[in-house]
mmCIF file of C-alpha atoms in Angstrom:
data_model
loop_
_atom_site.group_PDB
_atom_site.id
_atom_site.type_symbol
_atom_site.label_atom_id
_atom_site.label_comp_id
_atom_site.label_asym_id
_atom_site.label_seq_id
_atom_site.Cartn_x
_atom_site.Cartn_y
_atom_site.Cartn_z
ATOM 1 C CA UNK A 11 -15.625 -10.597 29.272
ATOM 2 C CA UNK A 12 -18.065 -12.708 27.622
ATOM 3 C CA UNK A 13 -17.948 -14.457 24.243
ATOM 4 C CA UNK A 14 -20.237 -11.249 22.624
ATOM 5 C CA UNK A 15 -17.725 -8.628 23.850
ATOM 6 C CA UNK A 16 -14.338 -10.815 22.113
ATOM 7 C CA UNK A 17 -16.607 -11.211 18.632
ATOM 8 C CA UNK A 18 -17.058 -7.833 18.931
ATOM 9 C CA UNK A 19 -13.607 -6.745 19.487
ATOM 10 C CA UNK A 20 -12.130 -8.674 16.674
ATOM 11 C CA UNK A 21 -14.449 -7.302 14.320
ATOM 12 C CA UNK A 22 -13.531 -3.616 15.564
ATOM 13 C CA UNK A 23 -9.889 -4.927 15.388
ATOM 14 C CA UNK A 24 -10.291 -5.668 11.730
ATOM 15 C CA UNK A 25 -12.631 -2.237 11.321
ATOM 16 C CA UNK A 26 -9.789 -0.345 12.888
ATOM 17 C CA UNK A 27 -7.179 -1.919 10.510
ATOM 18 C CA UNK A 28 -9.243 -1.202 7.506
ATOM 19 C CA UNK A 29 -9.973 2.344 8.259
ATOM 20 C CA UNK A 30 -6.133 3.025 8.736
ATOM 21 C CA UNK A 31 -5.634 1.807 4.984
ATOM 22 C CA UNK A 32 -8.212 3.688 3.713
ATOM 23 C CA UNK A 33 -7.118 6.698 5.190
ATOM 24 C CA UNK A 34 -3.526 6.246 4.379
ATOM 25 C CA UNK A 35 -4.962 5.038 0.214
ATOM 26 C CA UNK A 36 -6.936 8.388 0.466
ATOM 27 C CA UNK A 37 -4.507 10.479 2.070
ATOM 28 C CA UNK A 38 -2.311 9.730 -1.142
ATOM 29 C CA UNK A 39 -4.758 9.662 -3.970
ATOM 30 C CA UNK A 40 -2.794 12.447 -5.818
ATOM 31 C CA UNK A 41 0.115 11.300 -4.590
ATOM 32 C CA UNK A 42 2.231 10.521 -8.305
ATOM 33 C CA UNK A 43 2.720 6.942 -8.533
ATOM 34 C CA UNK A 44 1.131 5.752 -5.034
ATOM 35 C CA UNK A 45 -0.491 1.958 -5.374
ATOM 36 C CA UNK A 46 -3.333 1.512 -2.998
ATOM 37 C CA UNK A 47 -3.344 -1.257 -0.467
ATOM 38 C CA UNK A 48 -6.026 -3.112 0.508
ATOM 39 C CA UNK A 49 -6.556 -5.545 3.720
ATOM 40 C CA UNK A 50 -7.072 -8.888 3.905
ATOM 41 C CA UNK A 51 -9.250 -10.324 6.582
ATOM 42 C CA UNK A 52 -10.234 -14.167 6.765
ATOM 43 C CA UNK A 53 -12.566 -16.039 10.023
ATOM 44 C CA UNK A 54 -11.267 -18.121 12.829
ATOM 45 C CA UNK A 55 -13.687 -20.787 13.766
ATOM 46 C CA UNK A 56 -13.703 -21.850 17.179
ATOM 47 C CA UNK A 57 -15.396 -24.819 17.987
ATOM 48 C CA UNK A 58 -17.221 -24.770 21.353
ATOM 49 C CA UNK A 59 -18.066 -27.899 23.269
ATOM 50 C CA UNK A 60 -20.747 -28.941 25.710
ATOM 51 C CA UNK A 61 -24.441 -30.651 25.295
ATOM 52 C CA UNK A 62 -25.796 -27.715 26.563
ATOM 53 C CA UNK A 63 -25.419 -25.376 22.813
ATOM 54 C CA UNK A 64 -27.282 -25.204 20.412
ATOM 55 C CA UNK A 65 -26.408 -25.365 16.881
ATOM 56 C CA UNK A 66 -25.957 -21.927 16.540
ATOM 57 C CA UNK A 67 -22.996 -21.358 19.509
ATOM 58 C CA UNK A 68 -21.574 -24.763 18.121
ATOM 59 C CA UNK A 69 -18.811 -22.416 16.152
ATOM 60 C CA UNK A 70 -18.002 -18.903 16.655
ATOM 61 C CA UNK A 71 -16.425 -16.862 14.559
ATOM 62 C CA UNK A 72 -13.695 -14.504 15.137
ATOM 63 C CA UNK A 73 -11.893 -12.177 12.344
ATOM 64 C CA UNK A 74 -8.247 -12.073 12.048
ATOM 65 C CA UNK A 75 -6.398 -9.234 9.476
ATOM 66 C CA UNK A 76 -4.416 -11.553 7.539
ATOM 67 C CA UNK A 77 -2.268 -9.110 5.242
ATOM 68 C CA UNK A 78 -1.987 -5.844 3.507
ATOM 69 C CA UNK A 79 -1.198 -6.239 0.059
ATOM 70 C CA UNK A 80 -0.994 -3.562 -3.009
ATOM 71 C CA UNK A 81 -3.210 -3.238 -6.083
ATOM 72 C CA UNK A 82 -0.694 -2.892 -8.881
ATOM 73 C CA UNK A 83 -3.447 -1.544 -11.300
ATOM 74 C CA UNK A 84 -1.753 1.156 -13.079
ATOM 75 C CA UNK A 85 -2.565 4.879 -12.648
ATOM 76 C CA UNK A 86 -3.567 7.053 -15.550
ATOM 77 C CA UNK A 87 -0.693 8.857 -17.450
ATOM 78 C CA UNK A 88 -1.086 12.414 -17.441
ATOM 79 C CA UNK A 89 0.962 14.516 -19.757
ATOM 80 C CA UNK A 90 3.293 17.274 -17.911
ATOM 81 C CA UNK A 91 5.635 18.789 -20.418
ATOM 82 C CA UNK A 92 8.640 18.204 -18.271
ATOM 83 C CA UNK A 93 11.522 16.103 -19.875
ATOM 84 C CA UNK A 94 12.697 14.468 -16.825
ATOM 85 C CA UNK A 95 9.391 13.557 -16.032
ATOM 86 C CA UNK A 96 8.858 9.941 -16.955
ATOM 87 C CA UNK A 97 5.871 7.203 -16.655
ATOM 88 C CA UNK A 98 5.809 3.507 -17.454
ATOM 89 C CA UNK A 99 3.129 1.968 -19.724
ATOM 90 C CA UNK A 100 3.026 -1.426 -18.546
ATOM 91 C CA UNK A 101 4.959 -3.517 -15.792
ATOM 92 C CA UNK A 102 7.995 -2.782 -14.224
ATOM 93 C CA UNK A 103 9.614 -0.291 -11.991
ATOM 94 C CA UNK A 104 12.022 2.479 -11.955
ATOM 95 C CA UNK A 105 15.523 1.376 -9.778
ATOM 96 C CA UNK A 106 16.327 3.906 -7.501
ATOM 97 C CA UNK A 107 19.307 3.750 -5.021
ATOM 98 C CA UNK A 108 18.720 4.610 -1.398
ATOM 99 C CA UNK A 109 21.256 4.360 1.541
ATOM 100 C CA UNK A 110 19.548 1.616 2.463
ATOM 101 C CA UNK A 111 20.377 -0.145 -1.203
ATOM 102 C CA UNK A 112 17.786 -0.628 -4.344
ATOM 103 C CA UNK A 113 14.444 0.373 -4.111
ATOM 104 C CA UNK A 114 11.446 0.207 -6.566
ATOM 105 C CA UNK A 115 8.985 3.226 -7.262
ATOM 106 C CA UNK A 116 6.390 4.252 -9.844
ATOM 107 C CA UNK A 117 6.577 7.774 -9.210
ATOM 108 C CA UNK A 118 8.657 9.100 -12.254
ATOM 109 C CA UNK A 119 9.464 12.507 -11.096
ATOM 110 C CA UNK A 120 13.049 12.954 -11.695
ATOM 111 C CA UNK A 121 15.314 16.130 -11.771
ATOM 112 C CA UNK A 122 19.371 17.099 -12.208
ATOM 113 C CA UNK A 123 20.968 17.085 -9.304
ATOM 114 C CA UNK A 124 24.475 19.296 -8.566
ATOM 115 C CA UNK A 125 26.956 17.018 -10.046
ATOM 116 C CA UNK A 126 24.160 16.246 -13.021
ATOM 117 C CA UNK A 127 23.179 12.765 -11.571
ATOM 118 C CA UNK A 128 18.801 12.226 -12.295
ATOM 119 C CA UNK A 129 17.459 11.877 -8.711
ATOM 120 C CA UNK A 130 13.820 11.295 -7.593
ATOM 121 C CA UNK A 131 12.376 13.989 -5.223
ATOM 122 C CA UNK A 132 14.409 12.392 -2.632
ATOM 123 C CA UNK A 133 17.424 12.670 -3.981
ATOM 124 C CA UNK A 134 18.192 8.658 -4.744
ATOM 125 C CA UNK A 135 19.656 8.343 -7.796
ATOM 126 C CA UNK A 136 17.925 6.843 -10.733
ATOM 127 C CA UNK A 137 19.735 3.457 -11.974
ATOM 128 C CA UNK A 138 20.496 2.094 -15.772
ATOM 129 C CA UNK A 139 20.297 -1.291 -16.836
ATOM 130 C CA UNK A 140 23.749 -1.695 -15.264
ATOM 131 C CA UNK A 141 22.391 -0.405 -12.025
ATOM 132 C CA UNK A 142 24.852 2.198 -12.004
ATOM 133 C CA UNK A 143 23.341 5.857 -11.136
ATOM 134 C CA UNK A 144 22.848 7.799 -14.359
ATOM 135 C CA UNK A 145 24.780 11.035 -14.564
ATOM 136 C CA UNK A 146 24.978 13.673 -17.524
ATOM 137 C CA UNK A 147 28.233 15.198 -18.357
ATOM 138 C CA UNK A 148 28.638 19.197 -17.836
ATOM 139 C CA UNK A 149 28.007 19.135 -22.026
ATOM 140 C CA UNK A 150 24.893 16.488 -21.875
ATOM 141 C CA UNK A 151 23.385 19.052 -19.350
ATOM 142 C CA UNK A 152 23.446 22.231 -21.361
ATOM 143 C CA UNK A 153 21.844 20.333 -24.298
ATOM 144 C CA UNK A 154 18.424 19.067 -25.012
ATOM 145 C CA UNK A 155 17.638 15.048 -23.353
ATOM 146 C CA UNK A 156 15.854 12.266 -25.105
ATOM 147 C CA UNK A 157 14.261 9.904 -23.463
ATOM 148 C CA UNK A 158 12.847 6.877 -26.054
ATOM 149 C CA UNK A 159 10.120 4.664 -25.858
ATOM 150 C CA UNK A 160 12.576 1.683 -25.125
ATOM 151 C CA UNK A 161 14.667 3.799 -22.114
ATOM 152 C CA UNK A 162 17.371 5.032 -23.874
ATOM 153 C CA UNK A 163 18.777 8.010 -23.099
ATOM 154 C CA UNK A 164 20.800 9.959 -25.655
ATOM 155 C CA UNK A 165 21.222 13.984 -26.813
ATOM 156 C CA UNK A 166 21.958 15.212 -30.406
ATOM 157 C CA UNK A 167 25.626 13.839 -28.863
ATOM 158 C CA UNK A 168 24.519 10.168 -28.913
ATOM 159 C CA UNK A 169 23.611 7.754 -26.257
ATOM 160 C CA UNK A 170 24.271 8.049 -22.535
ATOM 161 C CA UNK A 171 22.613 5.176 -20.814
ATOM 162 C CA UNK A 172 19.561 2.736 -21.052
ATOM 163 C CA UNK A 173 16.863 2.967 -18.127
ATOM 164 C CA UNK A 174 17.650 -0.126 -15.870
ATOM 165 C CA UNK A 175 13.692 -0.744 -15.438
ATOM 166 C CA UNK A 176 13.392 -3.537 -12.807
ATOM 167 C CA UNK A 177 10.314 -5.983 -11.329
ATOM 168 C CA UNK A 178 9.872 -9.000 -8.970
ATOM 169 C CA UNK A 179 8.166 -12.273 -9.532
ATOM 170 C CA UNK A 180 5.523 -11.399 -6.305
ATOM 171 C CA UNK A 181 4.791 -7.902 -6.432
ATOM 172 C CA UNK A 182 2.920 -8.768 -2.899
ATOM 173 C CA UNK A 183 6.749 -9.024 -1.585
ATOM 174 C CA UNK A 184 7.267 -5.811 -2.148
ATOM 175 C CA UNK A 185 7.038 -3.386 1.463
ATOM 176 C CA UNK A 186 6.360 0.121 0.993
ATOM 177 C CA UNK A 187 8.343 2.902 2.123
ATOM 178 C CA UNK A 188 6.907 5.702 2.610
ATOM 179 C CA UNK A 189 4.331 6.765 -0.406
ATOM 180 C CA UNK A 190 6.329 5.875 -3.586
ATOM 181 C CA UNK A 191 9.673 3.625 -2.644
ATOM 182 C CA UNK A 192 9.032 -0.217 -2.257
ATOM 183 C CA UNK A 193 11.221 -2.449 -1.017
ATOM 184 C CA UNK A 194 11.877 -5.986 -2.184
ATOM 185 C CA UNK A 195 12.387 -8.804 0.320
ATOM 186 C CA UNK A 196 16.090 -9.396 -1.116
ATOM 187 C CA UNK A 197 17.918 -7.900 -3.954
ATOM 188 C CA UNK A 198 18.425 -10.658 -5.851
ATOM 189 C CA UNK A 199 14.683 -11.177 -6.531
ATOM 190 C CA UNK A 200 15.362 -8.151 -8.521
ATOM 191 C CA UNK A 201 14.981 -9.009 -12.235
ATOM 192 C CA UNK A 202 15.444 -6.778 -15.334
ATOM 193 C CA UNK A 203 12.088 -6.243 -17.315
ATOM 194 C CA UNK A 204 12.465 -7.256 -20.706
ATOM 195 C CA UNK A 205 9.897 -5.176 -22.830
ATOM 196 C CA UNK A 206 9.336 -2.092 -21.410
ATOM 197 C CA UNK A 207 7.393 1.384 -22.737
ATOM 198 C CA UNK A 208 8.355 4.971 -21.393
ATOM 199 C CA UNK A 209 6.906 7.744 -21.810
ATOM 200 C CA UNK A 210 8.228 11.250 -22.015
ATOM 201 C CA UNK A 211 6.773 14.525 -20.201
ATOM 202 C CA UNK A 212 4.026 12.301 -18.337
ATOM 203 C CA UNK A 213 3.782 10.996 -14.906
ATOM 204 C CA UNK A 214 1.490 8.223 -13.528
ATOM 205 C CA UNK A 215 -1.230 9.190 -11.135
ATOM 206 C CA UNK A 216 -2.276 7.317 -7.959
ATOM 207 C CA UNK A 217 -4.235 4.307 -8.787
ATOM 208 C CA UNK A 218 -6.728 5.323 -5.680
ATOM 209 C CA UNK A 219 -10.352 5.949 -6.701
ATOM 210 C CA UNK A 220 -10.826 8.795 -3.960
ATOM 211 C CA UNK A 221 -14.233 8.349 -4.561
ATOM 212 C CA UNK A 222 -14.829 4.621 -3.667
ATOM 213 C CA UNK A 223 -12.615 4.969 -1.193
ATOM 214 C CA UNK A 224 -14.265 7.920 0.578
ATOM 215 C CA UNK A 225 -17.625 5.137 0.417
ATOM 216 C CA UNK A 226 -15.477 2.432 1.903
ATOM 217 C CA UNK A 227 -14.275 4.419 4.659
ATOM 218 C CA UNK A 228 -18.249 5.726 5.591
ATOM 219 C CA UNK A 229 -19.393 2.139 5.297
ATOM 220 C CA UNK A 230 -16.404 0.707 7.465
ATOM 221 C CA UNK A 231 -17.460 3.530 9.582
ATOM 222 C CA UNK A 232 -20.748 2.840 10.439
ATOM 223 C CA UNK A 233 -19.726 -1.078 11.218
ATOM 224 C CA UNK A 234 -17.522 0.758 13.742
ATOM 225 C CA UNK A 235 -19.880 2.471 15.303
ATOM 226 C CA UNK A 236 -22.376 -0.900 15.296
ATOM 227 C CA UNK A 237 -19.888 -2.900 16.866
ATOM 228 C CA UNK A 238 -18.740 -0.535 19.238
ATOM 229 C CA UNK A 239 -22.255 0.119 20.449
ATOM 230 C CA UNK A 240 -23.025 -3.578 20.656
ATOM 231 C CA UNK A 241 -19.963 -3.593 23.263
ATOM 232 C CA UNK A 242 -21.357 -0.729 25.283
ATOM 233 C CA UNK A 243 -24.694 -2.193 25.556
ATOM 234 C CA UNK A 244 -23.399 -5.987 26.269
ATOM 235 C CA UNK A 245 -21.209 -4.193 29.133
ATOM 236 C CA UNK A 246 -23.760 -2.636 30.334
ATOM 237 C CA UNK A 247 -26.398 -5.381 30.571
ATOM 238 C CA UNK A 248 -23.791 -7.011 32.323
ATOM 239 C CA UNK A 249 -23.303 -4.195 34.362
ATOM 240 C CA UNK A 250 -26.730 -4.082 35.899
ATOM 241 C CA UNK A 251 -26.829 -7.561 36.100
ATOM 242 C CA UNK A 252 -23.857 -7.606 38.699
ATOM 243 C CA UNK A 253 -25.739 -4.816 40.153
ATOM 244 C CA UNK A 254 -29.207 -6.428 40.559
ATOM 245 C CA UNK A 255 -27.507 -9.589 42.093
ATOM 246 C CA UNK A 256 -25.309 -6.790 44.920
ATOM 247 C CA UNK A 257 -28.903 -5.425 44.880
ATOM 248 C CA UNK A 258 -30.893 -8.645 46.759
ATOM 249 C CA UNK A 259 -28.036 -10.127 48.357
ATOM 250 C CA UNK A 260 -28.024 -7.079 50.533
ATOM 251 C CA UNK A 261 -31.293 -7.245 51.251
#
């Protein structure tokens, strides 16, 4: 293959990476709580030598997909009506415990498991400031739960716990799991946030704009298609070429 077809392939590389992203951001733009990712491509210069280039073929120009990172631009809070619903007006997480240990999610949709413990939709229990699951008593359940601005949790009874909202330095550390759970590289980046709003009866929407990225996707489309067109025709050309030169050694 000749130095047109690799240019081409890394750019369809890239194209391909992008379009899986997009997919994935659009895939989950009502998904409660989902942060979009983005891709991030940069050029690899290689410099060609020989007196016969020009200036032009002096340096090609490859693209490499660097990294995926997340856009931590907060979703709009939309009121539900459901107590145990909760959203966070600024930074920070909700702490969630997993078999797998702590994980990090935006999606506030919580609900009373058996033994009264709040769960996400999964069924990891939701952590205090302690980091200790928070579970009601049989007589907390049958009465009416508060839920204050600063994550306190209390009935007409008194308090039960605090909400144990956590964050990390890097949020680009964090690895997704699945559409709302985020990992951090190591526990102990962990760190307690120490103003935090909540919100009651709301939930936080997906950050994606479904419309821009329905445009991103058509535009990153199209480049396919380009590049994967200039392949075809550079094989081909190279095709007949092979052929014409079969063509008059035979004869």
């Amino acid at each position: 293959m000749d130095v047109t077809g690799y240019l081409a392939l890394s750019r369809i590389d890239a194209l391909t990476r992008g379009l899986e992203v997009t997919a994935n951001n659009l895939a989950n733009s009502s998904t409660d709580g989902f942060k979009e990712q983005r891709v991030l491509f940069s050029d690899y210069l290689s410099r060609q030598h020989g007196d016969h280039l020009v200036n032009g073929e002096k340096v090609l120009t490859y693209n490499q997909d660097r990294s995926t990172y997340m856009d931590t631009l907060q979703g709009e809070l939309r009121q539900t009506g459901n107590p145990l619903d909760l959203a966070i007006n600024g930074a920070g997480y909700f702490a969630v415990r997993t078999q797998q240990g702590i994980r990090l999610t935006r999606n506030g949709q919580f609900h009373r498991s058996e033994n009264g413990t709040l769960v996400d939709s999964s069924g990891n229990a939701l952590l205090d400031d302690q980091r200790r699951p928070i579970t009601l008593t049989p007589d907390d359940q049958v009465l009416p739960l508060g839920i204050g601005s600063d994550g306190i949790i209390s009935t007409e009874k008194g308090d039960i716990a605090r909400l144990g909202l956590a964050t990390v330095d890097n949020p680009n550390t964090l690895h997704a799991e699945g559409n709302h759970l985020f990992s951090p590289a190591n526990e102990n980046d962990l760190r307690p946030v120490p103003t935090q709003e909540i919100r009651q009866g709301m939930l936080e929407s997906s950050n994606v704009n479904a419309v821009e990225e329905t445009t991103t996707m058509i535009k990153t489309q199209r480049e396919y298609d380009l590049n994967f067109q200039l392949l075809q025709t550079e094989f081909t050309r190279r095709l007949n070429a092979i052929d014409k030169i079969a063509t008059e050694v035979t004869t």
